[in-house]
Amino acid sequence: MKNKILISLTSIVLAIALLPGNQLNAQKAFGPVPSEAQLAWHEMEFTAFVHFNMNTFTDMEWGTGGESPEQFNPAELDCRQWARAFKDAGMKGIILTAKHHDGFCLWPTKTTKHSVKNSPWKNGKGDVLKELSEACKEYGLKFGIYLSPWDRNNANYGKPEYINIFREQLRELLTNYGDIFEVWFDGANGGSGYYGGANEKRKIDGRTYYGWDETWAMVKELQPDAMIFGDGGPDVRWVGNEEGWANKTNWSLLRREEVWPGWPDYKQLRSGHEDGTHWVPAEIDVSIRPGWYYHKKEDHRVKSLPHLLDIYYHSVGRNGALLLNVPPDARGLIHENDVKALKELAYTIKADFANELAKGQKVTTTNVRDNTAKYKATNVNDRNKETYWATADGVTDASLIIEFEKSIEFNRFLIQEYIKLGQRVQKFTVEAFIKDKWELLAEETTIGYKRILRLPHTKTNKIRIHIKDAKACPLISNIEIYHAPKVLTIPQVQRTKSGKVSITPSDTELDIYYTLDGSVPDANKIKYEEAFLLKEKAKLKTICIDANTKSKSPVKSANFEVCKEKWQVVYPKKQKKSNTVIDGNNSNSWYIKAKKMPVEIIIDLGEELELSGFTYLPDQSRWAGGYIFNYEFYVSVDGEKWGKAVSEGEFSNINNNPVQQQKNFDAKKGRYIKLKALSEANNDKRIGFAEIGIITK
Ligand code: FUL
């Protein structure tokens, strides 16, 4: 009997000890944890992706595989220039498209003739992998490879033989170029291809065809520390979009066995799985341009600084790693526009995190496991990543207060969990003590390796971090507080068809001022509070000002004509969405099918005006086309008699630089305008428009 009681008592004690909240969770892992190599990968945070290959020379995104090696010839290729630009941008590594879907290999592989070996570049003696791996070493960057599983060139693609070829390519890459930190396997597969001349569609089963288990084992055998990227890992997962963001709730955990390349539920990858079985953190891949490859016509569409900053805060700031693609041009160099954008981004990130305010300040807490060096509250601001604040086992609701000697101003909050023992926090808030009470600044969910919050500009002497829920006692290793300067890039101005003008600043906390009389705007001019009506012709000048520092953005000028409220597209007749052409919105577009040229569009301006020019903005979207090349422009009083064209000619460089085109002519009065397209820049069978405008005398 005594023994029985003893046995059941022991089992109760054992059962209690095994309950998640009651283990020695401050010292033991809870759930999946990262490997050493994954930890090192987390710390890289920001890496360059380089799409440079056959597509760079054919102006494509997905080559068919039928290209000729003759087409690859980067006359000025300089991998050191790439490495320098990335190093200066604060990136820690480079991943290169050694082979993209079109199958062209950037190294002299033994597995196929479709490589640099048969290109005119360096008379077939060149090796991009060698040059870039050496540049990486020189600049202290890690080196990674992208090898497309889909190969639209290879005759054996789809058959078992191809898998041996694919693995052999991998073997060459993983043995000849030093340490590889990441191997990137793309899940994309569109089926059709050249396939050695067969020109057909080939279907494979993404789950079974590539024999992933064996392929992954080979990677680990040759490069034990390399991270393997795939839709569902195994080491690093895709984030489920190519726009540059993870969800705010982002677990580094994944029910990995459920995911495979081409998984239809890929949107779940944006958050990971709270109950994930493996540590598979998110990598956020996005391009600095609309396309993954360089296209001259996108030179004016390198992402703006505010956009790149959003990407940074929505990736690195949301427990992910940022893989920013910067595609070199056909010279083999990173284009000057991209270099400039990278410089601005690096400068701003540096400025945002220049001056840390929490280090060494007083920290108190509502709960601590014990006050030993390992767990005490002040571990969060000691700058030692091996120490952390831990609550007692089972306590998953606790606060921590950072008290500043003098009142501070801040707008960035950075927090890190001690992920070596698992990702735990499920809910937390940040508050500031203002005028004798706690004000809520943010209510959030996960933390993970790193979470950065952009908060409203706040003045305080106390900040409270309240962990409201966690899977096990929270372990917080680091908290940092910053006061980031406002982003003072040029404001954006938009005006609708009916004349409503809106001004968007690069930083929501800036004040906006404007003038309509041509004078320079400053803090004494009209303050912009909300969108306003401006129907008549006017010159708008606007500026953003930081009320605290008085710093100013550059001035944005917009010359508005009479608004398009009365305008109507009268030809082609009754075409849905043709009003897109005159709605004041540059980011939507409309096309006229054009089996034969010429093609024309007629607009009724609703009143007679004295015209002296017109503007044509082609479609600005990623898959744009239909660029008018040769044109004629007419003005008419009644829409019937047109007379001679008031302007004719060509939009000379529209293909390479599809920005707004402007043509001026001798003034003519009229109420109707006609833009006639005589030819399309690429013999495309359609003509596209984002916007048509006029210039009046
Ligand atoms: C996609 C590919 O199809 C794109 O071309 C690009 O390589 C991107 C990173 O992944 O799935």
XYZ file of C-alpha atoms and ligand atoms in Angstrom:
708
model
C 0.000 0.000 0.000
C 2.752 2.402 1.082
C 4.607 1.563 -2.110
C 1.523 2.199 -4.208
C 1.038 5.624 -2.668
C 4.696 6.366 -3.247
C 4.461 5.294 -6.899
C 1.373 7.396 -7.583
C 2.897 10.385 -5.750
C 6.030 10.080 -7.844
C 3.976 9.942 -11.014
C 2.008 13.058 -10.001
C 5.237 14.917 -9.290
C 6.633 13.666 -12.604
C 3.499 14.680 -14.481
C 3.593 18.176 -12.935
C 7.259 18.469 -13.787
C 6.499 17.581 -17.378
C 3.789 20.234 -17.762
C 5.240 22.868 -20.061
C 5.096 25.720 -17.533
C 6.764 23.736 -14.819
C 9.983 22.547 -16.307
C 13.115 24.479 -15.633
C 12.205 26.452 -18.674
C 14.626 29.242 -18.040
C 17.461 26.811 -18.715
C 15.920 24.304 -21.086
C 14.771 24.501 -24.652
C 11.049 24.854 -25.163
C 9.888 23.455 -28.500
C 12.114 23.493 -31.606
C 15.345 25.490 -31.402
C 17.779 26.749 -34.059
C 20.974 24.899 -34.944
C 24.303 26.705 -34.568
C 24.332 27.315 -38.334
C 20.785 28.744 -38.213
C 21.808 31.043 -35.363
C 24.718 32.340 -37.434
C 22.332 32.825 -40.365
C 19.866 34.822 -38.188
C 22.659 37.189 -37.256
C 23.387 38.029 -40.901
C 19.982 39.786 -41.169
C 20.571 41.511 -44.531
C 21.911 39.786 -47.643
C 22.162 40.555 -51.360
C 20.425 38.479 -54.001
C 21.958 38.734 -57.458
C 19.910 37.788 -60.493
C 22.467 37.950 -63.268
C 22.440 35.424 -66.073
C 21.204 34.876 -69.648
C 18.033 36.912 -68.970
C 20.199 39.988 -68.386
C 21.122 39.847 -72.082
C 17.791 38.751 -73.549
C 15.770 41.273 -71.499
C 13.618 38.475 -70.090
C 12.530 37.243 -66.672
C 12.143 33.586 -67.562
C 14.262 32.539 -70.575
C 12.832 29.613 -72.556
C 16.054 27.582 -72.515
C 16.455 27.961 -76.275
C 18.922 30.856 -75.974
C 22.444 30.615 -77.338
C 25.551 30.916 -75.106
C 26.714 33.430 -77.754
C 24.307 35.933 -76.181
C 26.127 36.062 -72.847
C 28.819 38.739 -72.974
C 29.200 41.175 -70.042
C 31.965 43.406 -71.423
C 32.714 45.174 -68.118
C 31.857 42.481 -65.564
C 33.285 43.503 -62.195
C 32.205 41.348 -59.245
C 34.321 43.508 -56.940
C 32.083 46.464 -57.780
C 29.063 44.379 -56.698
C 30.750 43.254 -53.485
C 31.790 46.812 -52.649
C 28.274 48.165 -53.135
C 26.788 45.410 -50.958
C 29.409 45.698 -48.249
C 28.842 49.470 -48.080
C 25.111 48.800 -47.785
C 25.656 46.763 -44.619
C 24.838 43.426 -46.257
C 26.587 40.321 -44.940
C 26.503 37.962 -47.935
C 25.639 37.472 -51.617
C 23.534 34.760 -53.242
C 24.045 34.431 -57.024
C 21.802 32.780 -59.635
C 24.405 30.247 -60.790
C 21.686 28.752 -63.008
C 18.182 30.156 -63.497
C 15.180 28.404 -65.084
C 16.643 28.824 -68.611
C 19.472 26.460 -67.672
C 22.477 28.648 -68.569
C 25.368 27.986 -66.156
C 27.584 30.855 -65.010
C 30.464 28.465 -64.358
C 32.263 26.118 -66.805
C 30.333 23.032 -65.754
C 31.106 19.592 -67.131
C 27.392 18.739 -67.159
C 26.174 20.793 -70.146
C 27.359 22.847 -73.110
C 24.936 25.560 -72.107
C 27.410 27.591 -70.050
C 29.931 30.445 -70.003
C 32.420 28.000 -71.557
C 30.716 28.470 -74.909
C 30.125 32.195 -74.620
C 32.237 34.974 -76.116
C 32.852 36.359 -72.609
C 36.601 36.032 -71.927
C 36.712 33.694 -74.949
C 34.953 31.011 -72.953
C 37.595 31.088 -70.212
C 35.515 33.022 -67.692
C 33.850 31.791 -64.490
C 31.447 34.177 -62.713
C 31.267 31.916 -59.650
C 35.028 32.086 -59.240
C 35.156 35.861 -59.638
C 32.295 36.478 -57.226
C 33.476 33.999 -54.599
C 36.886 35.701 -54.633
C 35.327 39.167 -54.394
C 33.263 37.957 -51.428
C 36.398 36.782 -49.658
C 38.131 40.083 -50.331
C 35.219 42.096 -48.897
C 34.437 39.780 -45.983
C 31.062 38.680 -47.337
C 29.589 35.186 -47.219
C 28.821 33.494 -50.518
C 25.675 31.565 -51.461
C 24.236 29.994 -54.594
C 20.860 29.782 -56.299
C 20.547 26.698 -58.493
C 17.211 26.395 -60.253
C 15.831 22.862 -60.079
C 13.698 23.614 -63.158
C 15.890 23.598 -66.276
C 14.192 24.616 -69.519
C 17.298 23.926 -71.581
C 18.167 20.400 -70.568
C 16.932 17.639 -72.908
C 16.675 15.275 -69.951
C 14.508 17.516 -67.794
C 11.537 15.545 -66.490
C 13.390 12.200 -66.813
C 15.329 10.450 -64.004
C 18.632 11.238 -65.788
C 18.245 14.941 -65.116
C 18.382 14.431 -61.361
C 21.936 13.093 -61.696
C 22.864 16.099 -63.823
C 21.275 18.487 -61.303
C 23.134 16.848 -58.399
C 26.400 16.901 -60.333
C 25.962 20.643 -60.905
C 25.366 21.049 -57.215
C 28.472 19.006 -56.437
C 30.595 21.249 -58.675
C 29.231 24.371 -57.021
C 29.672 23.051 -53.493
C 33.217 21.778 -53.979
C 34.956 24.379 -56.124
C 34.124 27.765 -54.626
C 34.995 27.629 -50.927
C 32.461 27.975 -48.106
C 28.836 28.304 -49.181
C 26.498 29.755 -46.552
C 23.188 29.154 -48.318
C 21.812 27.055 -51.158
C 18.647 28.470 -52.677
C 16.167 26.078 -54.309
C 13.401 27.863 -56.157
C 9.978 26.231 -56.185
C 8.881 27.804 -59.519
C 8.043 25.582 -62.485
C 5.933 26.672 -65.427
C 6.136 23.425 -67.432
C 6.928 24.592 -70.955
C 10.462 24.900 -72.316
C 13.012 24.258 -75.044
C 14.274 20.998 -73.487
C 17.017 20.299 -76.012
C 14.810 21.260 -78.932
C 11.666 19.323 -77.968
C 9.825 22.624 -77.267
C 7.056 21.125 -75.197
C 5.400 21.169 -71.800
C 6.832 18.819 -69.180
C 5.110 18.056 -65.916
C 6.902 16.861 -62.822
C 5.730 16.190 -59.277
C 7.457 18.856 -57.157
C 7.173 16.608 -54.094
C 8.904 13.527 -55.465
C 10.772 14.258 -58.729
C 13.887 15.931 -57.310
C 14.433 13.349 -54.543
C 14.942 16.142 -52.069
C 16.056 14.032 -49.126
C 19.069 12.764 -51.041
C 19.807 16.158 -52.594
C 19.717 17.830 -49.172
C 21.926 15.123 -47.677
C 24.465 15.816 -50.403
C 24.471 19.541 -49.581
C 25.056 18.756 -45.897
C 27.817 16.312 -46.711
C 29.707 18.831 -48.861
C 28.888 22.010 -46.914
C 27.726 21.057 -43.398
C 27.024 24.657 -42.369
C 25.084 25.691 -45.472
C 21.465 26.696 -44.973
C 19.106 25.077 -47.442
C 16.349 27.419 -48.612
C 13.101 26.099 -50.052
C 9.385 26.915 -49.858
C 9.264 24.905 -46.647
C 12.951 24.831 -45.767
C 14.360 22.459 -44.593
C 16.555 25.121 -42.907
C 15.150 28.445 -44.110
C 11.682 29.005 -45.521
C 10.202 31.311 -48.163
C 7.966 34.035 -46.715
C 5.086 33.449 -49.129
C 5.359 36.687 -51.149
C 7.944 38.531 -53.241
C 7.001 42.012 -52.024
C 9.293 42.268 -49.038
C 7.277 41.576 -45.891
C 6.495 38.986 -43.262
C 3.370 39.103 -41.132
C 3.707 40.894 -37.795
C 3.063 37.563 -36.170
C 6.011 35.568 -37.397
C 7.040 32.265 -35.866
C 10.383 30.764 -36.816
C 8.574 27.458 -36.467
C 6.955 25.347 -39.164
C 5.041 22.093 -39.486
C 7.693 21.319 -42.048
C 6.417 17.969 -43.244
C 3.249 19.624 -44.574
C 5.090 21.972 -46.934
C 6.549 21.161 -50.363
C 7.714 23.252 -53.364
C 4.574 24.636 -54.970
C 2.470 24.163 -51.784
C -0.903 25.849 -52.410
C -1.219 27.092 -48.808
C 1.988 29.118 -49.156
C 0.366 32.190 -47.543
C 0.803 30.440 -44.188
C 4.546 30.922 -44.674
C 4.067 34.624 -43.916
C 3.473 33.761 -40.234
C 4.952 30.285 -39.896
C 3.218 27.891 -37.501
C 2.842 28.584 -33.796
C 2.780 24.822 -33.247
C 5.570 24.148 -35.751
C 7.584 20.981 -35.408
C 10.890 22.440 -36.666
C 12.872 25.670 -36.537
C 12.493 27.064 -40.092
C 12.821 30.880 -40.052
C 11.537 33.141 -42.836
C 13.747 34.715 -45.474
C 12.173 37.673 -47.253
C 13.244 37.872 -50.911
C 12.331 40.991 -52.855
C 13.846 42.948 -55.734
C 14.988 46.564 -55.623
C 13.386 46.881 -59.093
C 10.038 45.638 -60.426
C 11.762 42.630 -62.062
C 14.282 40.125 -60.697
C 16.549 40.774 -63.689
C 17.932 44.043 -64.981
C 15.847 45.766 -67.675
C 16.949 49.114 -68.971
C 13.351 50.280 -69.148
C 13.096 49.926 -65.368
C 16.015 52.242 -64.587
C 13.553 54.855 -63.312
C 11.724 52.325 -61.154
C 14.335 51.477 -58.536
C 12.409 51.427 -55.246
C 12.309 54.693 -53.299
C 13.939 55.150 -49.896
C 10.616 55.111 -47.966
C 9.639 51.911 -49.796
C 12.988 50.239 -49.046
C 12.726 51.289 -45.406
C 9.255 49.757 -45.170
C 10.756 46.560 -46.572
C 13.561 46.644 -44.001
C 11.229 47.186 -41.048
C 8.742 44.603 -42.351
C 11.420 41.928 -42.744
C 14.372 42.398 -40.374
C 11.943 44.170 -38.035
C 9.565 41.203 -38.090
C 11.811 38.319 -37.166
C 12.982 37.630 -40.715
C 16.097 37.986 -42.824
C 16.054 40.346 -45.780
C 17.360 39.039 -49.121
C 17.333 42.117 -51.332
C 17.850 41.479 -55.037
C 20.030 43.992 -56.876
C 20.439 42.843 -60.482
C 23.587 43.873 -62.391
C 23.098 45.241 -65.917
C 24.347 43.891 -69.245
C 27.703 45.614 -68.752
C 28.139 43.377 -65.724
C 27.892 46.279 -63.271
C 25.373 47.372 -60.671
C 23.629 50.343 -62.244
C 24.306 53.746 -60.679
C 20.609 54.200 -59.717
C 20.708 51.012 -57.653
C 24.046 51.938 -56.053
C 22.543 55.282 -55.048
C 19.414 53.647 -53.593
C 21.550 51.216 -51.577
C 23.679 54.062 -50.247
C 20.625 56.032 -49.119
C 19.156 52.959 -47.464
C 22.393 52.125 -45.632
C 22.825 55.731 -44.520
C 19.273 55.857 -43.140
C 19.451 52.508 -41.335
C 22.694 53.638 -39.750
C 21.135 56.934 -38.685
C 18.035 55.181 -37.287
C 20.170 53.016 -35.010
C 22.986 55.454 -34.301
C 22.399 56.273 -30.673
C 21.096 53.626 -28.282
C 19.363 55.049 -25.215
C 18.554 52.108 -22.928
C 22.041 50.747 -22.214
C 22.897 50.821 -18.527
C 19.600 52.481 -17.488
C 17.702 51.249 -14.424
C 15.526 48.186 -15.085
C 12.927 46.803 -12.691
C 10.508 43.940 -13.130
C 7.372 42.389 -11.661
C 8.919 38.947 -11.824
C 12.328 37.409 -12.111
C 13.369 33.789 -11.748
C 16.231 34.864 -9.499
C 18.705 37.655 -9.455
C 21.708 35.632 -10.501
C 23.843 37.003 -13.282
C 22.137 34.758 -15.790
C 18.486 35.810 -15.302
C 18.329 39.300 -13.801
C 16.297 42.072 -15.406
C 19.298 44.240 -16.282
C 20.444 41.540 -18.694
C 18.156 43.105 -21.272
C 20.354 46.155 -21.580
C 23.828 44.786 -20.895
C 24.636 44.198 -24.599
C 25.589 40.612 -23.854
C 23.605 38.288 -26.085
C 24.325 35.282 -23.871
C 22.469 36.691 -20.853
C 18.722 37.183 -20.552
C 15.913 38.174 -18.242
C 13.854 35.132 -17.236
C 10.706 34.937 -15.147
C 10.049 32.097 -12.729
C 8.898 28.830 -14.271
C 5.227 28.979 -15.103
C 5.051 32.799 -15.038
C 4.093 33.941 -18.513
C 2.727 37.382 -17.646
C 5.283 39.889 -16.387
C 6.425 43.453 -16.967
C 9.725 45.170 -17.133
C 10.272 48.896 -16.695
C 13.219 50.823 -18.055
C 13.677 54.062 -16.167
C 15.786 56.822 -17.697
C 17.850 59.250 -15.691
C 16.581 62.102 -17.834
C 13.500 62.206 -19.992
C 14.172 60.851 -23.506
C 12.622 61.151 -26.957
C 12.265 57.913 -28.908
C 10.440 56.275 -31.802
C 12.129 52.882 -32.297
C 11.861 49.878 -30.007
C 13.988 46.772 -30.594
C 13.544 43.527 -28.662
C 15.083 40.044 -28.922
C 14.291 36.704 -27.366
C 16.988 34.277 -26.296
C 16.056 31.954 -29.166
C 18.649 29.313 -28.327
C 15.978 28.053 -25.920
C 13.070 28.500 -28.338
C 10.647 31.172 -29.519
C 8.121 31.732 -26.756
C 6.421 35.127 -26.565
C 2.876 35.243 -27.947
C 1.706 38.666 -26.830
C 3.341 41.836 -25.560
C 2.758 45.569 -25.247
C 4.969 48.637 -25.079
C 3.879 51.624 -22.994
C 5.360 54.978 -22.067
C 4.786 56.904 -18.836
C 3.392 60.278 -19.897
C 1.786 62.860 -17.616
C 1.436 60.460 -14.687
C -0.065 57.577 -16.569
C 0.900 54.681 -18.808
C 0.074 55.262 -22.470
C -0.142 52.275 -24.795
C 2.217 52.619 -27.770
C 1.985 49.159 -29.294
C 0.155 45.889 -28.818
C 2.001 43.068 -30.527
C 2.308 39.295 -30.761
C 5.575 37.509 -31.557
C 9.202 38.595 -31.011
C 11.649 35.823 -31.996
C 15.214 36.610 -33.039
C 14.431 40.309 -33.478
C 11.426 42.586 -33.528
C 11.724 46.297 -34.303
C 8.755 48.619 -33.842
C 8.436 52.028 -35.435
C 6.520 53.975 -32.795
C 5.062 57.467 -32.676
C 7.581 60.067 -31.545
C 7.365 59.919 -27.723
C 8.882 61.871 -24.820
C 9.100 59.983 -21.540
C 11.284 58.882 -18.662
C 9.841 55.374 -18.304
C 9.068 52.631 -20.809
C 7.159 49.494 -19.806
C 7.351 46.209 -21.689
C 4.560 43.890 -20.693
C 4.861 40.258 -21.774
C 1.227 39.188 -21.643
C 1.477 35.638 -22.808
C 4.147 33.158 -23.724
C 4.415 29.436 -24.355
C 6.761 29.143 -21.383
C 8.516 31.652 -19.146
C 9.779 34.408 -21.453
C 13.519 34.835 -21.992
C 14.375 38.345 -23.196
C 17.996 38.849 -24.095
C 18.007 42.352 -25.451
C 16.086 45.631 -25.600
C 17.237 48.731 -27.446
C 15.648 52.166 -27.722
C 16.398 54.704 -30.456
C 15.357 58.082 -31.709
C 15.424 57.791 -35.500
C 15.480 60.949 -37.595
C 12.474 61.490 -39.858
C 12.834 60.477 -43.490
C 12.896 63.696 -45.441
C 12.571 62.613 -49.052
C 10.405 64.494 -51.538
C 6.626 64.300 -50.839
C 4.286 62.612 -53.340
C 1.419 64.558 -54.894
C -1.682 63.167 -56.581
C -4.753 64.833 -58.083
C -7.948 63.009 -59.010
C -10.079 63.618 -62.116
C -12.371 65.914 -60.141
C -9.425 67.941 -58.801
C -8.860 66.552 -55.292
C -5.203 67.012 -54.375
C -3.530 64.777 -51.808
C 0.030 65.081 -50.539
C 1.819 62.088 -49.014
C 4.930 62.667 -46.897
C 7.747 60.119 -46.662
C 7.252 59.987 -42.884
C 3.767 60.249 -41.414
C 4.923 62.450 -38.537
C 6.159 65.301 -40.701
C 4.305 68.567 -41.158
C 3.414 69.472 -44.746
C 3.209 73.022 -46.120
C 2.370 74.223 -49.606
C 1.945 77.285 -51.820
C -0.103 77.917 -54.943
C 1.443 81.247 -55.938
C 4.822 79.981 -57.059
C 6.597 81.020 -53.834
C 8.879 78.664 -51.917
C 6.910 76.785 -49.236
C 7.978 76.967 -45.572
C 6.398 76.782 -42.106
C 4.709 80.179 -42.619
C 2.768 79.030 -45.680
C -0.457 76.987 -45.929
C -0.385 73.905 -43.682
C -1.698 70.765 -45.345
C -4.200 68.963 -43.131
C -6.223 66.924 -45.605
C -6.889 66.480 -49.333
C -8.294 69.661 -50.901
C -10.052 70.652 -54.119
C -8.075 72.450 -56.796
C -9.967 72.475 -60.050
C -8.219 75.308 -61.876
C -4.786 75.632 -63.393
C -2.174 76.155 -60.642
C 1.448 75.752 -59.628
C 1.685 73.728 -56.434
C 4.883 73.691 -54.402
C 5.067 71.572 -51.276
C 7.567 70.661 -48.594
C 7.778 68.439 -45.481
C 9.231 69.823 -42.266
C 10.233 68.052 -39.062
C 8.687 70.239 -36.371
C 11.351 69.273 -33.814
C 14.550 69.639 -35.761
C 13.198 72.065 -38.396
C 14.834 69.885 -41.067
C 13.194 70.122 -44.466
C 12.581 67.801 -47.403
C 13.319 68.909 -50.967
C 10.465 70.911 -52.550
C 8.060 69.064 -54.817
C 6.581 71.159 -57.638
C 3.518 70.142 -59.611
C 2.174 72.169 -62.516
C -1.511 71.449 -62.614
C -3.650 72.159 -65.662
C -7.412 72.625 -65.407
C -8.636 69.418 -63.773
C -10.063 66.636 -65.907
C -13.504 66.653 -64.314
C -15.313 67.420 -67.586
C -13.184 65.129 -69.730
C -14.558 62.084 -71.502
C -13.044 59.502 -73.784
C -15.333 59.619 -76.841
C -13.402 57.223 -79.067
C -13.003 54.218 -78.963
C -16.683 54.248 -78.011
C -18.153 52.615 -74.893
C -14.966 50.879 -73.872
C -15.007 49.816 -70.261
C -12.286 51.409 -68.161
C -11.146 53.811 -70.901
C -11.529 56.584 -68.312
C -8.414 55.149 -66.668
C -6.521 57.256 -69.214
C -7.825 60.507 -67.686
C -8.374 59.626 -64.000
C -5.206 61.254 -62.639
C -3.940 57.919 -61.334
C -0.588 56.984 -62.870
C -0.521 53.473 -61.540
C -3.461 51.989 -63.462
C -3.574 51.451 -67.206
C -5.768 50.712 -70.208
C -5.073 49.054 -73.546
C -6.565 49.230 -77.049
C -6.179 46.050 -79.064
C -4.315 46.922 -82.247
C -4.336 44.264 -84.929
C -3.537 47.046 -87.376
C -2.053 50.505 -86.975
C -2.905 53.346 -86.675
C -4.886 53.322 -83.471
C -6.431 56.464 -82.047
C -8.015 57.817 -78.917
C -10.222 60.939 -78.872
C -10.971 62.926 -75.722
C -13.636 65.609 -75.235
C -12.245 68.206 -72.807
C -15.736 69.537 -72.070
C -14.736 73.141 -72.869
C -12.667 75.041 -75.376
C -9.074 75.631 -74.258
C -5.980 77.100 -75.829
C -3.642 74.143 -76.058
C 0.110 74.232 -76.515
C 1.205 70.691 -75.691
C 0.252 67.249 -74.441
C 1.654 64.477 -72.246
C 1.528 60.689 -72.628
C 2.395 58.346 -69.792
C 2.690 54.700 -70.884
C 1.622 51.827 -68.636
C 3.884 51.795 -65.550
C 3.154 48.252 -64.449
C 5.654 45.400 -64.433
C 4.336 43.624 -67.544
C 3.756 46.828 -69.469
C 3.972 47.103 -73.235
C 2.014 48.807 -75.982
C 4.324 51.822 -76.065
C 3.400 54.354 -78.760
C 6.464 55.061 -80.885
C 5.430 57.181 -83.928
C 2.498 59.425 -83.181
C 0.348 62.324 -84.439
C -1.605 64.689 -82.224
C -4.636 66.691 -83.357
C -6.822 69.430 -81.871
C -10.388 70.143 -83.042
C -13.142 72.593 -82.126
C -16.048 70.270 -82.879
C -14.554 66.779 -82.838
C -15.276 66.361 -86.534
C -12.927 68.620 -88.483
C -9.368 67.880 -87.379
C -7.162 69.562 -89.952
C -3.429 68.946 -89.886
C -1.645 67.372 -86.927
C -0.371 70.000 -84.454
C 2.458 67.699 -83.435
C 3.963 64.568 -84.941
C 7.113 62.541 -84.489
C 8.338 59.783 -82.204
C 8.770 59.043 -78.502
C 12.384 58.196 -79.151
C 13.642 56.314 -76.109
C 10.303 55.115 -74.758
C 11.316 51.469 -74.775
C 14.305 51.971 -72.544
C 12.812 54.712 -70.464
C 9.016 54.576 -70.381
C 8.522 57.766 -68.348
C 6.038 60.565 -69.093
C 6.518 61.924 -72.626
C 5.825 65.606 -73.288
C 5.420 67.382 -76.656
C 4.829 71.096 -77.139
C 3.318 72.761 -80.210
C 2.156 76.153 -81.478
C -0.935 77.152 -79.532
C -4.278 76.091 -80.971
C -7.789 76.465 -79.570
C -10.013 73.418 -79.373
C -12.254 71.205 -77.270
C -11.327 67.795 -78.662
C -7.927 66.118 -78.770
C -6.826 63.061 -80.700
C -3.682 61.009 -80.078
C -2.945 58.721 -82.996
C -0.454 55.854 -82.592
C 1.206 55.106 -85.935
C 3.491 52.402 -84.591
C 4.254 50.482 -81.405
C 7.813 50.394 -80.108
C 8.059 46.573 -80.178
C 5.411 45.704 -82.777
C 3.192 44.750 -79.859
C -0.422 44.284 -81.027
C -1.838 46.708 -78.504
C -1.436 50.299 -77.417
C -1.318 51.071 -73.707
C -1.929 54.175 -71.646
C -1.582 55.120 -67.999
C -2.514 58.780 -68.479
C -2.981 61.501 -71.111
C -2.678 65.170 -70.178
C -2.642 68.576 -71.815
C -0.615 71.769 -71.532
C -2.492 75.028 -71.942
C -1.099 78.359 -72.893
C 10.862 33.019 -58.437
C 11.498 32.837 -59.834
O 10.586 32.306 -60.746
C 11.956 34.223 -60.189
O 12.420 34.293 -61.511
C 13.025 34.628 -59.210
O 14.165 33.820 -59.365
C 12.494 34.554 -57.772
C 13.517 34.783 -56.737
O 11.912 33.310 -57.537
O 10.144 31.982 -58.005
